[in-house]
Tab-separated table of C-alpha atoms and ligand atoms in Angstrom:
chain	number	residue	atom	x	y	z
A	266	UNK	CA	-34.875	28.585	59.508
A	267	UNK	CA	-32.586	30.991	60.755
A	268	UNK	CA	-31.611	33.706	58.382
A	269	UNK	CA	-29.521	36.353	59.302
A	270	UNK	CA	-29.451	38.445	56.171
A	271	UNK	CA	-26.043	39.209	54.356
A	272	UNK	CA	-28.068	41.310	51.535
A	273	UNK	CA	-26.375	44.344	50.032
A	274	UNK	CA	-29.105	45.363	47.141
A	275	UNK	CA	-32.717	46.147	48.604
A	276	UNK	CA	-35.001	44.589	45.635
A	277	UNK	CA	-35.380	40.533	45.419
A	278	UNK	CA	-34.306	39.216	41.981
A	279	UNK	CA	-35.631	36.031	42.847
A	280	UNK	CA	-38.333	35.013	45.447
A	281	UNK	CA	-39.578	31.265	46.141
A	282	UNK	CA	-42.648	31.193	47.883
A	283	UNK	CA	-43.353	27.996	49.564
A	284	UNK	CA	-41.895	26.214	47.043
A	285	UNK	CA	-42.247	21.840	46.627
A	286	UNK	CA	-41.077	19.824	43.598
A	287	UNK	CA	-41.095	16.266	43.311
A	288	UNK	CA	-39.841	14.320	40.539
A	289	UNK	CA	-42.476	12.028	38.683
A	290	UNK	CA	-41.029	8.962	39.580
A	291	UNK	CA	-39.966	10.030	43.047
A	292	UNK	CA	-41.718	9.163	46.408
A	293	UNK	CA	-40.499	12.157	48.441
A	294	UNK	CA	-40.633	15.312	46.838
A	295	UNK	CA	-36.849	16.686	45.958
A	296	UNK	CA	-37.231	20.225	47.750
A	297	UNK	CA	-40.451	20.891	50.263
A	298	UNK	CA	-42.005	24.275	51.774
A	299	UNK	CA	-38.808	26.361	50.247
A	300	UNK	CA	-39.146	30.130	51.047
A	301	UNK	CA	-36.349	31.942	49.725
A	302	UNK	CA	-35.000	35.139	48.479
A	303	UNK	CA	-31.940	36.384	46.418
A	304	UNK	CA	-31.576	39.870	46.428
A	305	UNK	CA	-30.253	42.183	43.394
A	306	UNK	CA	-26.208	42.350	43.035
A	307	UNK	CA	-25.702	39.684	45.395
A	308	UNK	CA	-23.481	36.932	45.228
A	309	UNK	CA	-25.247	33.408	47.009
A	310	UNK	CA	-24.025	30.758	47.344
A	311	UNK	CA	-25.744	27.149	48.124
A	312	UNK	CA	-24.449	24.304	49.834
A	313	UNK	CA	-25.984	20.473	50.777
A	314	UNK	CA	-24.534	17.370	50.945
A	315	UNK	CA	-25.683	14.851	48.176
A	316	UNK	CA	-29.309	15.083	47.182
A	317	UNK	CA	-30.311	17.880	49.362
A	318	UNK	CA	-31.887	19.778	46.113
A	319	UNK	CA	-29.075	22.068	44.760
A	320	UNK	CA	-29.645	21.264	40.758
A	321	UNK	CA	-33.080	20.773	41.501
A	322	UNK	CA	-33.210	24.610	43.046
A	323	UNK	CA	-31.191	25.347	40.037
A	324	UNK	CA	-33.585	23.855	37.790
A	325	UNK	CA	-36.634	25.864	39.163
A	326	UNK	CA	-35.020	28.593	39.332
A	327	UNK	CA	-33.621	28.500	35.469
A	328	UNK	CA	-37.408	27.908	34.496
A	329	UNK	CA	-36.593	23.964	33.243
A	330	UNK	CA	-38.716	22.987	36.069
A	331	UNK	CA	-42.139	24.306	37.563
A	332	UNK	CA	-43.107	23.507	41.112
A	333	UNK	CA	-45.572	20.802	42.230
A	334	UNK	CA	-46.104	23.541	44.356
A	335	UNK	CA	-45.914	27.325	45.162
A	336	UNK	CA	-44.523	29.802	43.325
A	337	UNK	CA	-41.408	31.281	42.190
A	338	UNK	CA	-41.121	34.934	40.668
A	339	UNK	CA	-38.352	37.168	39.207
A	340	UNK	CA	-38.738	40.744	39.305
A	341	UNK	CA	-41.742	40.353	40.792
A	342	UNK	CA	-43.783	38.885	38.238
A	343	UNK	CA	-44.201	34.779	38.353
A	344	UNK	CA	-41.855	32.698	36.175
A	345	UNK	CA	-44.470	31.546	33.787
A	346	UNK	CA	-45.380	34.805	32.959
A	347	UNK	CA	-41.890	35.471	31.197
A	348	UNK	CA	-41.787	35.031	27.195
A	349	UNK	CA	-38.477	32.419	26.717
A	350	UNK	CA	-36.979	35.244	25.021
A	351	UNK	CA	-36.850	37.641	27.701
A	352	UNK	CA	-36.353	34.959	30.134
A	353	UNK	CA	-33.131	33.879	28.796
A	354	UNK	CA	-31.868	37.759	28.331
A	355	UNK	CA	-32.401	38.009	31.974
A	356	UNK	CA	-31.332	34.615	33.440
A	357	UNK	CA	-28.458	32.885	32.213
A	358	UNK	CA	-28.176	29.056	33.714
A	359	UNK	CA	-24.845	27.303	33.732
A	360	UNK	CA	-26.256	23.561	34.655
A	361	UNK	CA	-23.906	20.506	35.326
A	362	UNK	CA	-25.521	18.778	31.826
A	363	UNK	CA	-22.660	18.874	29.620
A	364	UNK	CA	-22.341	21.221	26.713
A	365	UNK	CA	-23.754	19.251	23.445
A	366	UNK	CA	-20.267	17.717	21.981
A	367	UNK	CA	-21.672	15.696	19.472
A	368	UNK	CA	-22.764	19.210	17.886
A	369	UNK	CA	-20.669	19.878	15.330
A	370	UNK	CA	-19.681	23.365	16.436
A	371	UNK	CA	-16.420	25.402	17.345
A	372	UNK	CA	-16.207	26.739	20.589
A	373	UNK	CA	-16.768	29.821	19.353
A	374	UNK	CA	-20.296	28.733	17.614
A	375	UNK	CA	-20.796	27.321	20.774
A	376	UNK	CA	-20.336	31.159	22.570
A	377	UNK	CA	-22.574	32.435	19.739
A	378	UNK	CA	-25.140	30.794	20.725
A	379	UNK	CA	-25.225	33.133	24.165
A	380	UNK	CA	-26.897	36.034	21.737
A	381	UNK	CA	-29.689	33.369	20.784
A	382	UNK	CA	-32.200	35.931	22.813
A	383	UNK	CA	-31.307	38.940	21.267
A	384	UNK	CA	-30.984	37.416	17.326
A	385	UNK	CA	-34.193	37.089	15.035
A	386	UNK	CA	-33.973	33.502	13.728
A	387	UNK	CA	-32.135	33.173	10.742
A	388	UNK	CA	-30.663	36.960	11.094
A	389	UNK	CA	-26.982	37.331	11.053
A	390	UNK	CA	-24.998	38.334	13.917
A	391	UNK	CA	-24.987	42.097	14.511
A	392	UNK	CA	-21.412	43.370	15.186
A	393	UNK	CA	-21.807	44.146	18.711
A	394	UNK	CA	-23.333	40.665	19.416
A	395	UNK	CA	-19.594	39.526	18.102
A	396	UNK	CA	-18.071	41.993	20.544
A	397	UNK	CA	-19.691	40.467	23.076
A	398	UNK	CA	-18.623	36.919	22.001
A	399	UNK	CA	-15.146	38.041	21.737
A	400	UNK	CA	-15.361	39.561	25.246
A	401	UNK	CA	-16.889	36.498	26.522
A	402	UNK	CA	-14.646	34.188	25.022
A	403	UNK	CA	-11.560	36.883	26.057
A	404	UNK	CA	-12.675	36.794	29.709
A	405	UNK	CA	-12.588	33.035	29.960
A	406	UNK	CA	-9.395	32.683	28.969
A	407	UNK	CA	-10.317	30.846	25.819
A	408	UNK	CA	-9.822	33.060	22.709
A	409	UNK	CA	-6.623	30.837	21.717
A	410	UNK	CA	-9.106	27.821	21.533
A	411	UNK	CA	-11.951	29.699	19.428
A	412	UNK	CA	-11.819	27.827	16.571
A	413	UNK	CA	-11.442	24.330	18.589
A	414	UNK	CA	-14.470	22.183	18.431
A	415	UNK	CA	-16.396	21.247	21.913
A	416	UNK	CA	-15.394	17.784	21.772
A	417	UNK	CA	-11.550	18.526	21.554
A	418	UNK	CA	-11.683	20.864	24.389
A	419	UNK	CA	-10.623	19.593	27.821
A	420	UNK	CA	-13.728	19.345	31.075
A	421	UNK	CA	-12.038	22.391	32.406
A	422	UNK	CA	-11.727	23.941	29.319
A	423	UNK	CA	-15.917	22.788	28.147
A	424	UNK	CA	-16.650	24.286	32.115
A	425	UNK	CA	-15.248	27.798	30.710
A	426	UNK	CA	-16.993	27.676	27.915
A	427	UNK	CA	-20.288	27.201	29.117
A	428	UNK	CA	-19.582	29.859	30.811
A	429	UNK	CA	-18.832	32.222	28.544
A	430	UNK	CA	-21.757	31.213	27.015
A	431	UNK	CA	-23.349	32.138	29.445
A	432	UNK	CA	-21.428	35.194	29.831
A	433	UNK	CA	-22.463	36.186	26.085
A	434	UNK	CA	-26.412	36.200	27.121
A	435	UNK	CA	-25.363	39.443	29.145
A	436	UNK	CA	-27.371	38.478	32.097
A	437	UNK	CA	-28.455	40.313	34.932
A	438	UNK	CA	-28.500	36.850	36.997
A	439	UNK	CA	-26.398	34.284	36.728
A	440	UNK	CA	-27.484	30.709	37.967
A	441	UNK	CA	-24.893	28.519	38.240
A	442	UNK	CA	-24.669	24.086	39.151
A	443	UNK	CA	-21.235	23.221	40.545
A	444	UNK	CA	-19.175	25.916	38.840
A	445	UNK	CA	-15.739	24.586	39.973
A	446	UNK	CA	-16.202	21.000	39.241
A	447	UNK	CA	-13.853	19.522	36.763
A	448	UNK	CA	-11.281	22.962	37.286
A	449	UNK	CA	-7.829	22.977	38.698
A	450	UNK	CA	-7.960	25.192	42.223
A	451	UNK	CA	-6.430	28.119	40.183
A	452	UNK	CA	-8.794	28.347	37.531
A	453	UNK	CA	-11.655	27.475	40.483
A	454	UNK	CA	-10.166	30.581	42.196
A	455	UNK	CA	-10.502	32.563	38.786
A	456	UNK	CA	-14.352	31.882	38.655
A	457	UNK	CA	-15.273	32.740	42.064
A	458	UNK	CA	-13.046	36.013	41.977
A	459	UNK	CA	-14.157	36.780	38.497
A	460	UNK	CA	-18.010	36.381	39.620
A	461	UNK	CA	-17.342	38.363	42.247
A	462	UNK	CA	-15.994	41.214	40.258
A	463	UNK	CA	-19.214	41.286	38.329
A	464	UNK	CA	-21.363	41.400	41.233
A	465	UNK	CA	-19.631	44.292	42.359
A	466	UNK	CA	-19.056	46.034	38.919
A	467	UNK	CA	-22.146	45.253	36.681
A	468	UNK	CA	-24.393	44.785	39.840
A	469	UNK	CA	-24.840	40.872	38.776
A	470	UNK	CA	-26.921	38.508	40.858
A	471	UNK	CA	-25.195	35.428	41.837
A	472	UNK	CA	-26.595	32.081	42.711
A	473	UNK	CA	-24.394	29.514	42.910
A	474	UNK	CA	-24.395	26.018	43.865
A	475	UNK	CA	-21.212	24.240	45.521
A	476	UNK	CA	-19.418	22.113	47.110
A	477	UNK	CA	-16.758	24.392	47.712
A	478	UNK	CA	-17.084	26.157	50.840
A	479	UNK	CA	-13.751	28.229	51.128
A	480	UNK	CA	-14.347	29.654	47.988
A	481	UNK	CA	-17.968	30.270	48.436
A	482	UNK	CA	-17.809	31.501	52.050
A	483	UNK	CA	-14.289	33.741	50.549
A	484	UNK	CA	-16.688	35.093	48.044
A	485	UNK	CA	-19.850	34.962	48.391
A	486	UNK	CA	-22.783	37.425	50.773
A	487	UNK	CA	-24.839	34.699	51.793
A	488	UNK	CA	-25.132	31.347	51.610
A	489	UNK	CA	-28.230	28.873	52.176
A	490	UNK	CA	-27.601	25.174	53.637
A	491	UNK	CA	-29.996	22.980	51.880
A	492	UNK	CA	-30.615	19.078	53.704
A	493	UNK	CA	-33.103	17.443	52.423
A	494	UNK	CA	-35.526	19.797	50.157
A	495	UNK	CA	-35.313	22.447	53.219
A	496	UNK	CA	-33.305	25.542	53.810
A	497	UNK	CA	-31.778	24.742	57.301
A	498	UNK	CA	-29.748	27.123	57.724
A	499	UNK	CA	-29.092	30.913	55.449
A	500	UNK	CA	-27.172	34.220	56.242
A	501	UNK	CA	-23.599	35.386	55.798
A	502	UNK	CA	-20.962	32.394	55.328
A	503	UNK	CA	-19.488	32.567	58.713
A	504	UNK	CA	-22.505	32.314	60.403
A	505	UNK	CA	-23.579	29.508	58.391
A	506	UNK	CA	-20.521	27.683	58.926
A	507	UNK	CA	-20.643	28.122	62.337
A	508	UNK	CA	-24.025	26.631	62.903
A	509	UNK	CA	-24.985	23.203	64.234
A	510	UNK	CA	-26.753	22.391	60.860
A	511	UNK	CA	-24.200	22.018	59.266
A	512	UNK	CA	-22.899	19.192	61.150
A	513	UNK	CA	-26.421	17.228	60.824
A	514	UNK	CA	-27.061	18.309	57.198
A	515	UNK	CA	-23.886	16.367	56.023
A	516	UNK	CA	-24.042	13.558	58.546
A	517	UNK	CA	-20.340	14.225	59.668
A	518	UNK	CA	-17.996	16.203	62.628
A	519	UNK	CA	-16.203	19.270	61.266
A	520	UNK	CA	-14.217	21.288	62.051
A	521	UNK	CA	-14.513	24.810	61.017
A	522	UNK	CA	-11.521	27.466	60.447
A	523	UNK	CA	-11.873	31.347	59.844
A	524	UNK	CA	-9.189	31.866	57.301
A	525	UNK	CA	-8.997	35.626	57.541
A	526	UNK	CA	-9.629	37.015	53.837
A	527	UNK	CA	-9.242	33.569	52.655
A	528	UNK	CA	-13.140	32.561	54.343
A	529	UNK	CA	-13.103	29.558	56.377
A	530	UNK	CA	-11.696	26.036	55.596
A	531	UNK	CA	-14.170	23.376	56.394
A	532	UNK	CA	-12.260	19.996	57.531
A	533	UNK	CA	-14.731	16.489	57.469
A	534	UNK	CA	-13.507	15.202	61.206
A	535	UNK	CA	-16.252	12.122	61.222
A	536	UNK	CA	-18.666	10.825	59.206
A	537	UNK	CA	-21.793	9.802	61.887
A	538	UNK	CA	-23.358	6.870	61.527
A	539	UNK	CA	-26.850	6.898	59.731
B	44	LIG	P1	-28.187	17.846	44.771
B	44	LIG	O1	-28.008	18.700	43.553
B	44	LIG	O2	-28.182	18.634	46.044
B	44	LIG	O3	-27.235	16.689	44.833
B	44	LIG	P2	-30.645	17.032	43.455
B	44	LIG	O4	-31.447	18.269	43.263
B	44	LIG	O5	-29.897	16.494	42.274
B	44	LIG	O6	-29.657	17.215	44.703
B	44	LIG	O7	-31.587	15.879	43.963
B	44	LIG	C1	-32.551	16.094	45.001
B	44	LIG	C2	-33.379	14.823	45.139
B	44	LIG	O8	-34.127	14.596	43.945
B	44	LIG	C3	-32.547	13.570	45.357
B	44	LIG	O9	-33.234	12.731	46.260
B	44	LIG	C4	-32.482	12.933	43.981
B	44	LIG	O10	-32.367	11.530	44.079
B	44	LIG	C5	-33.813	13.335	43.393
B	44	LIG	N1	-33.756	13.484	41.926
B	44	LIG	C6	-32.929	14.284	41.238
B	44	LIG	N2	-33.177	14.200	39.918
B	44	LIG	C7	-34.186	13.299	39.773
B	44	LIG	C8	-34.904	12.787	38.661
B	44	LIG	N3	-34.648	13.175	37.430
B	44	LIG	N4	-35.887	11.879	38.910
B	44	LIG	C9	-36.181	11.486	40.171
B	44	LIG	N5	-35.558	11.951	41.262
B	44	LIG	C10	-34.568	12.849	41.082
């Protein structure tokens, strides 16, 4: 795999070793011989078409699923080696499942429940774990809806607030499944420029799957191409973008357009036949 590093930080947050997963009732495994790393305060993003292994990256990476195969550490120390606790304080995942509506919670229960890893059970929350709610809720745009229940709340609106839940964990690396899905291009925009802003001010790691590659390639340091379980292509979005793989990962002619500050536009020209 070519990878032409876009790194900034020095130290890997993440490293996948030779990674495989396949899914119980699956005949080819879901992601094969990964070797990856995502480096401290940087802001990846991952791309595929369809069933290349995006969630299931996500997954393995959150901790919901363990390789068939290989290994995957943060910090240096091996994923099953982290208490749940400590895990979560570290790791926030934003998946594509949605948030649990039939829970009979108001949005901002729901945000509460970000400060699960720092509460004793039953303990009350502390007063700085509701400053931290209120920030969360504040930075998503969402304090006017606090007192909404989940189910009432738009799929844009239940997007941002998974995220702010996830914002409340105060995590040092943020793991994220199709952030801009459901959200209008502005408040798409928002997330990508607001992730970005905590990359470069509270030295978060980003990894973010998408389908959105202006935004991502706008945004992000470094992206990885997955097709099929593999890593076909990685290194900074333009280069990525630019490479032949791209082409036979999604089965289809683009055409590919440097945008200046705006990243690159990526047009579908024709889709190949199989
Ligand atoms: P992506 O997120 O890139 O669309 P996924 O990680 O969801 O891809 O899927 C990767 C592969 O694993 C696909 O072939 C998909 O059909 C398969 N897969 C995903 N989830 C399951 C599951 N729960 N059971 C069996 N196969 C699965």
């Amino acid at each position: 795999m070519p990878d032409s590093d876009g790194r900034r930080g020095e130290a890997a947050t993440y490293c996948l070793e030779d990674v495989t997963f396949r899914y119980p009732s699956a005949s080819n495994p879901a992601l094969e011989g990964l070797s990856l790393e995502f480096g401290m305060a940087t802001f990846t993003a991952v791309i595929g078409p369809n069933g290349a292994g995006k969630s299931t990256l996500v997954r393995l990476l959150g901790g919901i699923l363990e390789p068939s195969g290989g290994s995957v550490s943060l910090d240096g120390r091996p994923l099953p080696s982290w208490d749940r606790s400590a895990l979560a304080r570290r790791t926030a995942v934003v998946s594509q499942d949605a948030p649990p509506e039939a829970l009979r919670v108001s949005l901002q229960g729901y945000v509460e429940l970000g400060r699960n890893p720092y509460v004793s059970p039953w303990a009350p929350l502390t007063i700085r774990d509701r400053e931290v709610t209120e920030g969360a809720l504040a930075w998503a745009d969402l304090r006017h809806l606090a007192d909404r229940r989940l189910a009432e709340l738009s799929g844009g609106e239940r997007q941002r607030a998974k995220l702010a839940r996830a914002i409340a964990q105060e995590p040092g690396v943020l793991i994220l499944d199709e952030p801009s899905a459901h959200l209008d291009f502005r408040h798409a925009l928002w997330i990508f420029d607001a992730l970005r802003e905590r990359v470069h001010e509270r030295a978060l790691t980003v990894i973010c799957a998408t389908h959105d590659m202006q935004l991502a390639s706008r945004y992000a340091d470094r992206m990885i191409l997955l097709a099929a379980g593999e890593a076909v292509a990685a290194g900074p979005p333009g280069e990525v973008l630019a490479s032949p793989a791209l082409a036979a990962a999604y089965g289809c002619e683009v055409r590919v357009e440097f945008l200046g500050d705006l990243g690159h536009s990526v047009l579908p020209v024709r889709a190949r036949p199989r």
